[in-house]
PDB file of N, CA and C in Angstrom:
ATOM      1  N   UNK A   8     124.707 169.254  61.499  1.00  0.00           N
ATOM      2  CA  UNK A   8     123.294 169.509  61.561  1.00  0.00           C
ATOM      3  C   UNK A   8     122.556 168.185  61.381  1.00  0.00           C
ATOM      4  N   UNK A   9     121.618 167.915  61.800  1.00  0.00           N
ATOM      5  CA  UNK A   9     120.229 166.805  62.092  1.00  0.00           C
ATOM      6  C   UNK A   9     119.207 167.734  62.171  1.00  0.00           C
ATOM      7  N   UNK A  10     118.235 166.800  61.519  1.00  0.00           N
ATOM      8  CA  UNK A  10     116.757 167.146  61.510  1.00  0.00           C
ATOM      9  C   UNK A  10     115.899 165.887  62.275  1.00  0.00           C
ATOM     10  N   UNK A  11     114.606 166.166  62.723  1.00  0.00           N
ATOM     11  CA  UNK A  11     114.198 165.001  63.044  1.00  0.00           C
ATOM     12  C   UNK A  11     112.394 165.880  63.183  1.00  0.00           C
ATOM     13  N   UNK A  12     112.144 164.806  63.433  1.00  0.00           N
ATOM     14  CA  UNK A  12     110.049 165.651  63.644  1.00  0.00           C
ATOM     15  C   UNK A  12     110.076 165.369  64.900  1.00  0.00           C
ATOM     16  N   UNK A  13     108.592 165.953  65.519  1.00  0.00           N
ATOM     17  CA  UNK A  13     108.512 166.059  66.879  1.00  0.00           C
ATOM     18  C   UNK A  13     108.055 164.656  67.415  1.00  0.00           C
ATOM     19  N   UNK A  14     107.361 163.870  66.086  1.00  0.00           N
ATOM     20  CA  UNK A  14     106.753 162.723  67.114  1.00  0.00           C
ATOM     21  C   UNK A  14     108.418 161.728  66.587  1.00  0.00           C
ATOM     22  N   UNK A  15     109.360 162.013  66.640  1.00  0.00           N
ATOM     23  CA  UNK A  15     110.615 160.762  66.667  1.00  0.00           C
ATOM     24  C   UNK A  15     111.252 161.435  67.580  1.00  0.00           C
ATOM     25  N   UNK A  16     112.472 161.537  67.585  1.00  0.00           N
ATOM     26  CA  UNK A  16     113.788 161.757  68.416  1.00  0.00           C
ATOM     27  C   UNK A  16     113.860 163.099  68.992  1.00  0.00           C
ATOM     28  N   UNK A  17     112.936 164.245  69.089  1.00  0.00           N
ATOM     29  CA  UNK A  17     113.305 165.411  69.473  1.00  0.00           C
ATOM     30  C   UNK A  17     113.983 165.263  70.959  1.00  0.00           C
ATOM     31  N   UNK A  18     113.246 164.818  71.682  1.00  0.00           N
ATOM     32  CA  UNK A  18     113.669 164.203  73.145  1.00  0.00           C
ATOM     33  C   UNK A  18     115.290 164.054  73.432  1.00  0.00           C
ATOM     34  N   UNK A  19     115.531 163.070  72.571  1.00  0.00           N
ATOM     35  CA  UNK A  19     116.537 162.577  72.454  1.00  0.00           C
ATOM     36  C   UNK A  19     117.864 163.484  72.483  1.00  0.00           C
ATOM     37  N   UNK A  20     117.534 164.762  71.221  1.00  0.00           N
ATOM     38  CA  UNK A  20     118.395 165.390  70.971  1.00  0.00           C
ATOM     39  C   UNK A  20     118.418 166.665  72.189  1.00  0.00           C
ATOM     40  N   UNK A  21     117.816 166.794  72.507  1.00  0.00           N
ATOM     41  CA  UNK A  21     117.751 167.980  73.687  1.00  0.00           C
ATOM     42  C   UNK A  21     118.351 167.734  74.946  1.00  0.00           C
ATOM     43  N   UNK A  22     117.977 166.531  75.251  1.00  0.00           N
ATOM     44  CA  UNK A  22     118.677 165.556  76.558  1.00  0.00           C
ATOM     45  C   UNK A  22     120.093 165.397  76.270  1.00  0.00           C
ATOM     46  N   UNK A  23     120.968 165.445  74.607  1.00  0.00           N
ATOM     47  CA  UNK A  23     122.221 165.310  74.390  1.00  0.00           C
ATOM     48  C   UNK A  23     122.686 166.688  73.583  1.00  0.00           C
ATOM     49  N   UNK A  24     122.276 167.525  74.295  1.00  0.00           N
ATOM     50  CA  UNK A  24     122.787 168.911  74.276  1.00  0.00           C
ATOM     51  C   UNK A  24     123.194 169.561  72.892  1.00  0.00           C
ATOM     52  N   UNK A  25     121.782 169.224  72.045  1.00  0.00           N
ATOM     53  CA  UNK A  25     121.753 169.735  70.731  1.00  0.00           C
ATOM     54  C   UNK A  25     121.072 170.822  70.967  1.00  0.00           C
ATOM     55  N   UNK A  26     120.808 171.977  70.067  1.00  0.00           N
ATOM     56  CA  UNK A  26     120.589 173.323  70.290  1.00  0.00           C
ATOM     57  C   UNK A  26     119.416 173.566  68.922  1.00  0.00           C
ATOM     58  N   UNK A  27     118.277 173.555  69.011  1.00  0.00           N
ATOM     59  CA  UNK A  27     117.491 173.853  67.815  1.00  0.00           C
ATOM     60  C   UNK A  27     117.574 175.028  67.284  1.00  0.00           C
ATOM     61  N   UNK A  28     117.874 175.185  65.870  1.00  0.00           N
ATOM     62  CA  UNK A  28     118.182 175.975  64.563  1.00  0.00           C
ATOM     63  C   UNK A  28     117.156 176.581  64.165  1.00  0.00           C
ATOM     64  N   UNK A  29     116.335 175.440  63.748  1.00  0.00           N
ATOM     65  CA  UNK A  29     115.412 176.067  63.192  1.00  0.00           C
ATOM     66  C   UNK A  29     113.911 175.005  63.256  1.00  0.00           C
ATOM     67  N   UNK A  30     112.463 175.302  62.385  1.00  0.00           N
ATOM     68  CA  UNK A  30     111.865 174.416  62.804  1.00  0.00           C
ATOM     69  C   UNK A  30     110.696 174.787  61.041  1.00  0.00           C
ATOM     70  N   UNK A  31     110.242 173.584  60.672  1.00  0.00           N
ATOM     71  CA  UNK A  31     109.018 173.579  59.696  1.00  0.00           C
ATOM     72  C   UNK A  31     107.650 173.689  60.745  1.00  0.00           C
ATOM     73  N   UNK A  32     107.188 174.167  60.343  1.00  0.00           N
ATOM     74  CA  UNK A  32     105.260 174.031  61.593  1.00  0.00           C
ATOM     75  C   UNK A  32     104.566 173.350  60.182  1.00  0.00           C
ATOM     76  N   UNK A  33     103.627 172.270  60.727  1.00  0.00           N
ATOM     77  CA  UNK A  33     103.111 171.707  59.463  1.00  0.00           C
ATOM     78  C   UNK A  33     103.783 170.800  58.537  1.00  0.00           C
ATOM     79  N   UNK A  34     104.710 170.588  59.118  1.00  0.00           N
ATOM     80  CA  UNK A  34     105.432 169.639  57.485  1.00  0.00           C
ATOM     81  C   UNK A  34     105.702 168.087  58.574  1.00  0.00           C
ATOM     82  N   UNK A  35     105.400 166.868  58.629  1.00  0.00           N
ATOM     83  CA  UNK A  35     103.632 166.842  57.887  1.00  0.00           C
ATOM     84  C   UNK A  35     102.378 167.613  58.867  1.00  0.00           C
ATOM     85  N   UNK A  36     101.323 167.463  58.089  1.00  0.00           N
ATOM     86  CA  UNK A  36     100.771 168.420  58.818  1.00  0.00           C
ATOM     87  C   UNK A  36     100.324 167.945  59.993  1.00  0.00           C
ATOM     88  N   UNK A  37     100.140 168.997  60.860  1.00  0.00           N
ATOM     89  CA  UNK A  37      99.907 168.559  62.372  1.00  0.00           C
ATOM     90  C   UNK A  37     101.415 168.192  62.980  1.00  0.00           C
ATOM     91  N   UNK A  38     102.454 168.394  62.751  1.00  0.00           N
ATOM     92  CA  UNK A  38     103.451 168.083  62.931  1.00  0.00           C
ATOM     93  C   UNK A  38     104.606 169.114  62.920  1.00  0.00           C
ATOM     94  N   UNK A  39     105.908 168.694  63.312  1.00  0.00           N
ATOM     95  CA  UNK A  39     107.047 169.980  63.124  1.00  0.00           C
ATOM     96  C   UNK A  39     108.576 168.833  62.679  1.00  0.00           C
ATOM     97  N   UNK A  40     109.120 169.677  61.892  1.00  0.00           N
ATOM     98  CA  UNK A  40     110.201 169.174  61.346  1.00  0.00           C
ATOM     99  C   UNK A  40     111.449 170.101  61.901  1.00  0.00           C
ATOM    100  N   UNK A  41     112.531 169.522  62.874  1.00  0.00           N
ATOM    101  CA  UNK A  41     112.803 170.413  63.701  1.00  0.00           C
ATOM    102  C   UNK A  41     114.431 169.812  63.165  1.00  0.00           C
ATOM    103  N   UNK A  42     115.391 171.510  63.208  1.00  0.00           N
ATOM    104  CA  UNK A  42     116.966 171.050  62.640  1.00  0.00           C
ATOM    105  C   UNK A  42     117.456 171.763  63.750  1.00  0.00           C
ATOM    106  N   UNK A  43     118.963 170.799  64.426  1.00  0.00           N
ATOM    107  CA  UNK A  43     119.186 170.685  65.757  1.00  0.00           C
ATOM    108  C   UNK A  43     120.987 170.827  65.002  1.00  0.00           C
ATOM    109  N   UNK A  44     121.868 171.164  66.043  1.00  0.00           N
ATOM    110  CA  UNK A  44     123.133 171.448  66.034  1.00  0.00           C
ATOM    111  C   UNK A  44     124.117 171.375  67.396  1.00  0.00           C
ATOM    112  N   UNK A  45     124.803 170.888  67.042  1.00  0.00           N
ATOM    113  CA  UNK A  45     125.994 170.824  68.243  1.00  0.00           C
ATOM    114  C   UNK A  45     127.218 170.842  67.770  1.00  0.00           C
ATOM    115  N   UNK A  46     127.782 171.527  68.338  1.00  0.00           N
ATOM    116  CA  UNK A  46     129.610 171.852  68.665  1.00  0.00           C
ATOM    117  C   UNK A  46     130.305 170.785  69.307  1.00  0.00           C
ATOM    118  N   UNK A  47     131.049 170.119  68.279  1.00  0.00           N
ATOM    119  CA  UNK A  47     131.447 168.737  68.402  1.00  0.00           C
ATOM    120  C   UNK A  47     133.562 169.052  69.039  1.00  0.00           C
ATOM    121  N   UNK A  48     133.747 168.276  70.048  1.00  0.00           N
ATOM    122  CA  UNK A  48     134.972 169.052  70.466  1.00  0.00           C
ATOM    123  C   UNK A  48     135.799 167.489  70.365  1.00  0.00           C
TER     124      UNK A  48
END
């Protein structure tokens, strides 16, 4: 598991086939704190 907010790396992780978990709305505010996962083979 990784976390990251929307204004850093979300991009990043979606383009390398991470799968979002779960997400904060507001934390910081105006913002999202987003936890990402992948199945590592």
């Amino acid at each position: 598991m990784v976390d990251t907010f929307d204004f850093q790396a979300e991009d990043f992780y979606i383009k390398n086939n991470y799968k979002v978990i779960g997400e904060i709305k507001d934390f910081p505010k105006g913002h999202r704190r987003i936890y990402f996962s992948k199945v590592l083979q």
